[in-house]
Structure formats: C-alpha cells, structure tokens
GROMACS .gro file of C-alpha atoms in nm:
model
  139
    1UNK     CA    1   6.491  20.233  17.943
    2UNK     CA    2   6.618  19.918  17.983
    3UNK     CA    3   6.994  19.825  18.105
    4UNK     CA    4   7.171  19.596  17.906
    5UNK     CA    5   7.365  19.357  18.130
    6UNK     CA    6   7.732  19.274  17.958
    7UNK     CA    7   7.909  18.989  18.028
    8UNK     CA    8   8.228  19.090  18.240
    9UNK     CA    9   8.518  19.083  18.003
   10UNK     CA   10   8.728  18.740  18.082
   11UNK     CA   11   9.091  18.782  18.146
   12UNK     CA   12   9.107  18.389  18.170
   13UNK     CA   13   9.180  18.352  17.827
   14UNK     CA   14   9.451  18.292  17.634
   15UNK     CA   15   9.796  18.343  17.864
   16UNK     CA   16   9.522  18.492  18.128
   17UNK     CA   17   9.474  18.084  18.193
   18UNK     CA   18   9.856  18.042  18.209
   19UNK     CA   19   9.842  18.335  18.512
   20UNK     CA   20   9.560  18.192  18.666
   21UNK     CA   21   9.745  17.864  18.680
   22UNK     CA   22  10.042  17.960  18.844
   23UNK     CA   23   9.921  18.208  19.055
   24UNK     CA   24   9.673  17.868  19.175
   25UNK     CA   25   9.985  17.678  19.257
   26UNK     CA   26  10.170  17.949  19.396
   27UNK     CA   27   9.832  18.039  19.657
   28UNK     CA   28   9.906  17.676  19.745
   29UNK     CA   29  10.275  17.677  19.750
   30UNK     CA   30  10.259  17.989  19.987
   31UNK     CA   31   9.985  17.920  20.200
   32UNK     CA   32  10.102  17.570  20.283
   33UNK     CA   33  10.459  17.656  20.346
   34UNK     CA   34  10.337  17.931  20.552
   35UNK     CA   35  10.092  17.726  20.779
   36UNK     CA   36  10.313  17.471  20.840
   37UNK     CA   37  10.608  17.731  20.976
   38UNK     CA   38  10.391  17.936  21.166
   39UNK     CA   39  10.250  17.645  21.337
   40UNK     CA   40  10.556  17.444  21.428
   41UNK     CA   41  10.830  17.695  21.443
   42UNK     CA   42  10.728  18.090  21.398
   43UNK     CA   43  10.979  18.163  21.719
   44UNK     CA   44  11.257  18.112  21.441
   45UNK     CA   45  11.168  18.336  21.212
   46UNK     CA   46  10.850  18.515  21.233
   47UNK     CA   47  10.896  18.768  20.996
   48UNK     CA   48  10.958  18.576  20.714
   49UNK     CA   49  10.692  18.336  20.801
   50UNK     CA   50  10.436  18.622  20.800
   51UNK     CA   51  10.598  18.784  20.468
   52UNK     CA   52  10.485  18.409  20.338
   53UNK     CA   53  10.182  18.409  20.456
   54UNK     CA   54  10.094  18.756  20.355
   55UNK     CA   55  10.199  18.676  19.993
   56UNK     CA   56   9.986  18.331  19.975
   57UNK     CA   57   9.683  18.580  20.064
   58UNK     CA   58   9.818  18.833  19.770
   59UNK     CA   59   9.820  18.540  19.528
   60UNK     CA   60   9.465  18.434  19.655
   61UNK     CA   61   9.332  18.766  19.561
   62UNK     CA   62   9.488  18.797  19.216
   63UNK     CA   63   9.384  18.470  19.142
   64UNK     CA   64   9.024  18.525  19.244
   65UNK     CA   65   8.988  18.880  19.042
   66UNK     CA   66   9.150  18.681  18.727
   67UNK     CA   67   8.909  18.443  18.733
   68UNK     CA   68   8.623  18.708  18.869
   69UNK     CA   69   8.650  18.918  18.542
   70UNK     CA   70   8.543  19.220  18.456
   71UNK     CA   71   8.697  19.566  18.376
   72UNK     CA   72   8.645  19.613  18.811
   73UNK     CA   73   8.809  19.292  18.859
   74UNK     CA   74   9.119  19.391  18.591
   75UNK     CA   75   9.151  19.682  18.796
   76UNK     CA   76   9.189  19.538  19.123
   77UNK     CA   77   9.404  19.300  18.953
   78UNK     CA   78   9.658  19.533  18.853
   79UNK     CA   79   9.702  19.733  19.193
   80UNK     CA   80   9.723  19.361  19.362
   81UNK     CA   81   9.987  19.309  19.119
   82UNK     CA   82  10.158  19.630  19.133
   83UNK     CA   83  10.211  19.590  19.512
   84UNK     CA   84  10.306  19.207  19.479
   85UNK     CA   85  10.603  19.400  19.252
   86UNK     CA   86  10.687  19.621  19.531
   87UNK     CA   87  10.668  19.354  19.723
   88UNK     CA   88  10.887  19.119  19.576
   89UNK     CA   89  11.180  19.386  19.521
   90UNK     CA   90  11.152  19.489  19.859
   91UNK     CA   91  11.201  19.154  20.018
   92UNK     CA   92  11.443  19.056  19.791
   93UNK     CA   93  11.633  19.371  19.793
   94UNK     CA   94  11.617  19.364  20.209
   95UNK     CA   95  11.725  18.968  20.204
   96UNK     CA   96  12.048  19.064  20.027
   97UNK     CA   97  12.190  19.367  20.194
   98UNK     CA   98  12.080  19.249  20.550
   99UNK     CA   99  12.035  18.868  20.520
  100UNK     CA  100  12.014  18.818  20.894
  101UNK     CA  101  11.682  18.960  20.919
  102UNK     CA  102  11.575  18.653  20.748
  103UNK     CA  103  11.707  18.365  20.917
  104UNK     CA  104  11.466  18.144  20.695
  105UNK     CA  105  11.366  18.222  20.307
  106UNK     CA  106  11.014  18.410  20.269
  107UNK     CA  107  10.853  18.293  19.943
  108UNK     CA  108  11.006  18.627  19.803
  109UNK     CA  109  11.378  18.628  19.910
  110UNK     CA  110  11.626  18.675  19.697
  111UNK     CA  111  11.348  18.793  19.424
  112UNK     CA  112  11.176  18.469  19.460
  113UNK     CA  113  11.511  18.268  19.396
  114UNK     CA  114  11.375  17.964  19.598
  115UNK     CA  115  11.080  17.929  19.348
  116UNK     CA  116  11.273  17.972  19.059
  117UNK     CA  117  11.191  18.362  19.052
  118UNK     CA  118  10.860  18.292  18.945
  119UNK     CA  119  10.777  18.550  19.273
  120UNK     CA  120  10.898  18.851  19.054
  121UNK     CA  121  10.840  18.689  18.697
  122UNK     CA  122  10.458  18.663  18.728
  123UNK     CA  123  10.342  19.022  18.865
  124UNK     CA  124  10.532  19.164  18.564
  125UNK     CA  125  10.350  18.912  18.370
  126UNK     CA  126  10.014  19.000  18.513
  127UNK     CA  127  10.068  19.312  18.444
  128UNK     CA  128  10.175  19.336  18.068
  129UNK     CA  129   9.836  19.103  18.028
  130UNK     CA  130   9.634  19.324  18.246
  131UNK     CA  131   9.738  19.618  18.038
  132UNK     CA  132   9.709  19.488  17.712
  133UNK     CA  133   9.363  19.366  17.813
  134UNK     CA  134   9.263  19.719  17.872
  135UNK     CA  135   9.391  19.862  17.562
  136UNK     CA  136   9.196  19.564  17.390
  137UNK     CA  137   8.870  19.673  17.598
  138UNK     CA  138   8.932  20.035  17.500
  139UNK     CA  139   8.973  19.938  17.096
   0.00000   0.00000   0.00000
C-alpha cells in the first residue's frame, strides 16, 4: 500500500488572507506595545501589560496555524480563537465594571476599543471562516 500524501487544505485563501493580515499587524501591534511597557514601566500597571503581552503571543499562534494549514492546523485555530473570544469579553467586561484594575489599556479593554474593536471583531471572524472551511472540507 502506498500513502497518498494530501496537500494540507489552505485557509489562506480568499478572506483567510484578510485574517492572516490583520492578525500579522495585530502580533506586531501587541507585541511591541507590550515590550516597550514591560520594559520601561511594568511597576504601573503590570497586569495589563502582561494581558498585552499574552494576547500578542495568542495572535502569533493564530497567525502561524492560518498560514500552517491543514484540517490540524484549522483545529488549533479555532480553540486559539475561541479563547481569544473569552478573552476579549473578559477583559473588556472586567475594564468596565472595575476600571481601576487597569490603570493603563490592555490591547483588549473596553472590547478592544483602543484598536478600533478589531480585538473582538476578528476572533468572531476567524471563527465563522474556520467553520465554514470545515463544512467546505466535509462537502
């Protein structure tokens, strides 16, 4: 018997390039922000720093499994995204009824207000693509 080797299925096509995009500029939107605070002034607000941080390494991951592939990859994608959700309407949720816990913005307070709620926008995005992906594998 021999194994045929498939191509993992892309989910960088069509809008999948328009995810992969922003989910690129929001790695480096997060990460950078993040750096910079945690290396000149994390005694102000380490919390939110770290909630920044911790979501530039999120967006890092989903961006690598979009651009990875594969029905493995789609999978990973969509828990990623599913906790980026949780995520984002937990922060933004805690950053309105007790704003002094955050005396400095993470990337998502106030659901990602500061970035023009792209921070909630894109995992429900990701995930209506991811799922229609799979239902277009499954065809």
């Amino acid at each position: 018997m021999t194994a045929v080797e498939e191509k993992p299925k892309r989910l960088t096509s069509g809008p999948g390039t328009l995810l992969v995009w922003f989910y690129g500029v929001m790695v480096v939107g997060a990460v950078s922000r993040s750096v910079y605070q945690i290396a000149t002034e994390f005694d102000r607000a380490p919390l939110a720093y770290s909630l920044s941080a911790v979501a530039g390494v999120v967006y890092g991951f989903i961006t690598y499994t979009l651009v990875r592939g594969g029905e493995t990859a789609r999978r990973v994608a969509v828990v990623c995204c599913a906790a980026e959700l949780v995520g984002v309407l937990t922060v933004g949720t805690w950053t309105l009824v007790e704003p002094s816990a955050f005396p400095d913005a993470t990337v998502w307070s106030d659901f990602g207000m500061g970035y023009v709620f792209i921070p909630v926008l894109l995992p429900l995005s990701a995930l209506y693509w991811l799922r229609k992906g799979a239902k277009g594998a499954a065809a």
